[in-house]
Each structure stands twice: as C-alpha cells, then as structure tokens.
Tab-separated table of C-alpha atoms in Angstrom:
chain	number	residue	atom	x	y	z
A	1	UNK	CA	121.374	101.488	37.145
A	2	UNK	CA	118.335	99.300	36.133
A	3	UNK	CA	115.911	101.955	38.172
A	4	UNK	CA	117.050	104.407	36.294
A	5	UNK	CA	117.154	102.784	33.404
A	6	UNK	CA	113.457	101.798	33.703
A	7	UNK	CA	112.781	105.748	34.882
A	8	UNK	CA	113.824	106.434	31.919
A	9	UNK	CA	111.846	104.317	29.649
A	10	UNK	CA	108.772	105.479	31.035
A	11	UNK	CA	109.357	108.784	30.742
A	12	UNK	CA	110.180	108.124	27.101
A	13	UNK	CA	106.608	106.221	26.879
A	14	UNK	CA	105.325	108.961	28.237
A	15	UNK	CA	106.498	111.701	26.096
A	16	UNK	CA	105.374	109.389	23.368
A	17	UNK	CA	102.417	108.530	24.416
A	18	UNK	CA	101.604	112.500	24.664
A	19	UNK	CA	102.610	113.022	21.736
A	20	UNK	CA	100.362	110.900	20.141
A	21	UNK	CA	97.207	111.993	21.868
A	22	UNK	CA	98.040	115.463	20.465
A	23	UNK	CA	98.423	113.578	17.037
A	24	UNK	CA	94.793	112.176	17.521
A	25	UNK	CA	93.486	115.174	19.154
A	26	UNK	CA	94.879	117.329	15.750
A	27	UNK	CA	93.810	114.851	13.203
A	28	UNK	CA	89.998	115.083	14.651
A	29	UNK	CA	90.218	118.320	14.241
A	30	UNK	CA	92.042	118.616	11.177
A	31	UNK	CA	89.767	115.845	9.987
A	32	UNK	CA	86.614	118.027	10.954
A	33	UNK	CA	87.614	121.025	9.490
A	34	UNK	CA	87.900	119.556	5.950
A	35	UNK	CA	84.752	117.379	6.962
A	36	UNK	CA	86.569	114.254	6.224
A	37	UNK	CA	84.571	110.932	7.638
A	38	UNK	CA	86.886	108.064	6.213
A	39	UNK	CA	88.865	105.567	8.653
A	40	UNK	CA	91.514	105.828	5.396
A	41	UNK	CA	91.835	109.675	5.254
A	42	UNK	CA	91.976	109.300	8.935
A	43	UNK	CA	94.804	106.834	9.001
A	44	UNK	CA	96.796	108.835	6.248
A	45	UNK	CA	96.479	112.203	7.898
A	46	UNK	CA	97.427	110.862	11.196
A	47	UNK	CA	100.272	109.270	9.636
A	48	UNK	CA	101.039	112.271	8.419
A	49	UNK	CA	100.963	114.487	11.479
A	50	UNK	CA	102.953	111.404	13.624
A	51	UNK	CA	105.820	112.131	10.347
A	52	UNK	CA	105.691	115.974	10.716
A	53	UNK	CA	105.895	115.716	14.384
A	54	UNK	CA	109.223	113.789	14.222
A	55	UNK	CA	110.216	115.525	10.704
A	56	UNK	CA	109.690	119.583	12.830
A	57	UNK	CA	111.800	117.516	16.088
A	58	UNK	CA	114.780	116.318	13.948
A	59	UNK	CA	115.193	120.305	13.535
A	60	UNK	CA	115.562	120.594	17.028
A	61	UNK	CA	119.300	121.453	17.127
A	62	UNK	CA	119.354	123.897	13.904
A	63	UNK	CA	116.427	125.769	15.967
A	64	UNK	CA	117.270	128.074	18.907
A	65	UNK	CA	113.798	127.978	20.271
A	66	UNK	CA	111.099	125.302	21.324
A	67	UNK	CA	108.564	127.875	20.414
A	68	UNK	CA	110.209	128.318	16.986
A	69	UNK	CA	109.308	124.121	16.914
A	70	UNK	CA	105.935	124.368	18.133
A	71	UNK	CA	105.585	127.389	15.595
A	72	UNK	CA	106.934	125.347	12.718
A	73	UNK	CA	104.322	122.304	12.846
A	74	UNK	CA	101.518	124.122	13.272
A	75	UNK	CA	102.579	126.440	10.088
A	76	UNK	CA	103.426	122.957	8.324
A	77	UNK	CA	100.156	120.937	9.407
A	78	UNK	CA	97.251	122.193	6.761
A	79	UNK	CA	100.367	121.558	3.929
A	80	UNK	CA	101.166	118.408	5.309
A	81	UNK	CA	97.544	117.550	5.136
A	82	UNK	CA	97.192	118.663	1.559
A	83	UNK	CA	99.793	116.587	1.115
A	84	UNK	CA	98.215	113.545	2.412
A	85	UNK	CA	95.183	113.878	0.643
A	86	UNK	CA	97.235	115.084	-3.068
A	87	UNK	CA	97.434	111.481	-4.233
A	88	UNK	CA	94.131	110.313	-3.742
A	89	UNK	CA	92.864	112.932	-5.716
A	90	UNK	CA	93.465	110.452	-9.241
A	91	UNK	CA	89.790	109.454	-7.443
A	92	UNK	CA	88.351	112.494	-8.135
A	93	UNK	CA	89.986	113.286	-11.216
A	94	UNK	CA	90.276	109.945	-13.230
A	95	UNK	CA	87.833	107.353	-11.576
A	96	UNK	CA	88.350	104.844	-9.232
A	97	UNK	CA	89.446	102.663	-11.747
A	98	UNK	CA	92.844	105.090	-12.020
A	99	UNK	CA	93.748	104.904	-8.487
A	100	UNK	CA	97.563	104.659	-7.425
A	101	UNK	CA	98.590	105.591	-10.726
A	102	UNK	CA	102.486	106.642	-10.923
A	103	UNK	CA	101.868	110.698	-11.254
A	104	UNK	CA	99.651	111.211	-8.581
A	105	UNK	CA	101.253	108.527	-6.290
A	106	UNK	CA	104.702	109.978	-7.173
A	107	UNK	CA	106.619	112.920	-5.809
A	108	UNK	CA	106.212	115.181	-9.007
A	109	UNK	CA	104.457	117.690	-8.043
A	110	UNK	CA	106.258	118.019	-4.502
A	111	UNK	CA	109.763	118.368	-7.294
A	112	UNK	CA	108.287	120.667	-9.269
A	113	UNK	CA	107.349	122.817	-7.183
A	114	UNK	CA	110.670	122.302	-5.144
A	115	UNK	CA	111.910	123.362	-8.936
A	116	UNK	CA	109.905	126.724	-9.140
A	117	UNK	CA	110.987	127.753	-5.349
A	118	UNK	CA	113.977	126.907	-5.272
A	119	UNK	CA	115.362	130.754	-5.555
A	120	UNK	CA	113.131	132.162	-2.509
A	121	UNK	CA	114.689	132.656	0.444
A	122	UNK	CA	111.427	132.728	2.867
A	123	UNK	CA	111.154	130.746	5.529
A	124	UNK	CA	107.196	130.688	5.615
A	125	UNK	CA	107.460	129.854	2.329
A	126	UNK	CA	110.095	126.767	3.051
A	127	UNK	CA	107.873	125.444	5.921
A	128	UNK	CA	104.560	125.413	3.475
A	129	UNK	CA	106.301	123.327	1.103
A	130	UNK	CA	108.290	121.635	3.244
A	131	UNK	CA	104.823	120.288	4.702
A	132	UNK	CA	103.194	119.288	1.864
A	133	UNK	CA	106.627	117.145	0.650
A	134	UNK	CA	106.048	115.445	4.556
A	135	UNK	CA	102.190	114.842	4.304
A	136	UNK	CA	103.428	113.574	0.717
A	137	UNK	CA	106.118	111.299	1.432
A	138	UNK	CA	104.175	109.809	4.250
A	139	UNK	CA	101.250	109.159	1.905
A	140	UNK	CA	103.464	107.385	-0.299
A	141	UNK	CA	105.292	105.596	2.657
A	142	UNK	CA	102.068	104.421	4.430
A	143	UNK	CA	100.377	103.136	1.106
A	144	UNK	CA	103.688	100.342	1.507
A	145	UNK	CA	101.782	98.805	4.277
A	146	UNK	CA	98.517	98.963	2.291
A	147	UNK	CA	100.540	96.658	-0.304
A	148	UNK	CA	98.970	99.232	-2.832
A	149	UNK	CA	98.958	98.002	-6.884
A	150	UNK	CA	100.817	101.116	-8.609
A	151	UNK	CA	98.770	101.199	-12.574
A	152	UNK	CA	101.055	101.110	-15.514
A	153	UNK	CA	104.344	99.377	-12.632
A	154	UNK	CA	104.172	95.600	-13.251
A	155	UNK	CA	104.748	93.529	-10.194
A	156	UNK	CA	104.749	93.919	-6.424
A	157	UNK	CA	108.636	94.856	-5.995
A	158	UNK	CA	108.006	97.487	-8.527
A	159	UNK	CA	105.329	98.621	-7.178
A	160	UNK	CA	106.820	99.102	-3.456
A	161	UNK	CA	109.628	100.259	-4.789
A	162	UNK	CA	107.862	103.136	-6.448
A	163	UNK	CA	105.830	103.971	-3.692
A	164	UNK	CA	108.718	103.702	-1.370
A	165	UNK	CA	111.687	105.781	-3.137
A	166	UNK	CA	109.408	108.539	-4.484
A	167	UNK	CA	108.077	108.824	-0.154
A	168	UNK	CA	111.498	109.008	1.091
A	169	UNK	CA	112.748	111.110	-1.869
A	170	UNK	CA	109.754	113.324	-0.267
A	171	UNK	CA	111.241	113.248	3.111
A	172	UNK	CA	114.559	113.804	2.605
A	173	UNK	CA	114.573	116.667	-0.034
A	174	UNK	CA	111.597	118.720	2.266
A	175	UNK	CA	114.346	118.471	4.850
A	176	UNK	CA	117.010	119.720	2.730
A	177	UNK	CA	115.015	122.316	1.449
A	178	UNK	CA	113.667	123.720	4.279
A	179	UNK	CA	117.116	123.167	6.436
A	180	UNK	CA	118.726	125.457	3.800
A	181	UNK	CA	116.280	128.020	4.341
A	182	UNK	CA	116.944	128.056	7.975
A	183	UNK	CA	120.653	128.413	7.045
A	184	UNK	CA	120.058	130.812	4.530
A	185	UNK	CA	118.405	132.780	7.498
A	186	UNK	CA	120.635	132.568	10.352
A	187	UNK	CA	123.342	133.772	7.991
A	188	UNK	CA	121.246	136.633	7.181
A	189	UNK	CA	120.467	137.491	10.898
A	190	UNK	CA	124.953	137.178	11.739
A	191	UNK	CA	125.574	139.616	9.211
C-alpha cells in the first residue's frame, strides 16, 4: 500500500512538474513575442498560464476530448495574456503615480464585456473571453502576494480584499460563462 502510494506521488510530481516546464517554456515564448523583458510581467504571465492550465483541466469532464483541452488553452493563452498585462496598463495611461488604482485593478472591464456577450452563443468567442477573465483574475490574485496598495481603498484589508474578490469574481464567472457555452453547444449538437 505505501509503494503504491509513493508510485503514485511521483507520478503526480511528475505530471506537475511537466506541466510547469511547458508553463515556462510558453511564457518565454509568449514573453518574446510581445518583447516583454520584466521579471514582473514574467511572473504575472506565468501565473497566468499555471491558472489557465488548471482553469482549461477543471473542464475536463464537460469535454469529450483531450484534444478539445489542448485546443482550448492554446485558443485562451494570447487572451489570458492580455489579461495579465490589462491592469498594469494605469502605467501607461495615468503615470506611475496611478498604479493599482480600483478600475484598472478591478474586474470591470472583464463584466462589461461579459455584459455585451452575454447573448452569443460561440464557443471561440466564450474561450477568448473566458481567457482574458483568467489572465485577469490571476493578475488580481497574484498582486495579493505582492501586498499591492489599491489608490483611493484605505487600509491593507481593504485593499486585499479588493484585489482578492474582484480576481476570484474573475475566475469564477469566466468559468460560468464559458461552461454555459459548452452547454449551450452540446445541446445544439443532441438535437
């Protein structure tokens, strides 16, 4: 029982451990292609691929094929990206001295648009915006560790708070959303 137990565990280390080299393998490339140099957009987007990897497998069961998976990510990746790099863009836009402020480091513009697609049926469509809501949410999640300041939110519960609802808020409605659109489908396909 304890052999296999142990078996077991390192095949699960090992799965993981794959896993995340293709993580690291992706985000250099995904990091090249938008000529990104900074250890902090590094450690966001990987963040972010890590989420969509396990955000694409907890669709495993509602999916009939492993290609379908493999299919999914990669349609979701440059969205999920976008996604990570959407709230530092208050940088660009309003100065340094505006970073973290509660609209860009918010989910929305991940509702709104949620808002405008809600009546389309596409798949394709689903899995773009589903993306950007994980590259989001993770954003938003990872900046927690970062004990980020959120301008105009006094305090540091606030401020986590924030940061943290608005990320899984993110998560959970991209699921929803695109997990209706996969129902929406296969109910399409039966009839």
């Amino acid at each position: 029982m304890t052999v296999d137990a142990i078996q077991k565990s390192k095949k699960t280390f090992l799965i993981l451990g794959l896993f995340l080299a293709i993580a690291i393998t992706i985000n250099f490339f995904v990091l090249n292609f938008f000529d990104q140099k900074s250890s902090y957009r590094a450690a966001h987007s990987l963040v972010g691929i890590l989420t969509l990897m396990g955000f694409v497998f907890t669709f495993s069961s509602a999916v009939s094929s492993k290609i379908r998976l493999v299919f999914m990510f990669f349609i979701s990746l440059i969205p999920c990206y976008l996604g990570t790099v959407f709230s530092d863009l208050d940088i660009t836009l309003l100065g340094i001295g505006e970073h973290r402020n509660p609209i860009f480091h918010s989910g929305v513009l991940f509702f709104l648009i949620l808002f405008v697609a809600r009546h389309f049926k596409s798949i394709f469509l689903a899995l773009i915006i589903a993306g950007f809501g994980v590259g989001l949410g993770s954003h938003l999640i990872w900046d927690l560790f970062d004990q980020a300041d959120v301008r105009w939110i006094p305090g540091g519960f606030l401020d986590s708070s924030w940061l943290g609802l608005n990320g899984l808020f993110c998560l959970i409605f991209a699921r929803i959303f695109l997990l209706s659109r996969l129902v929406i489908s296969k109910m399409e396909k039966s009839t």
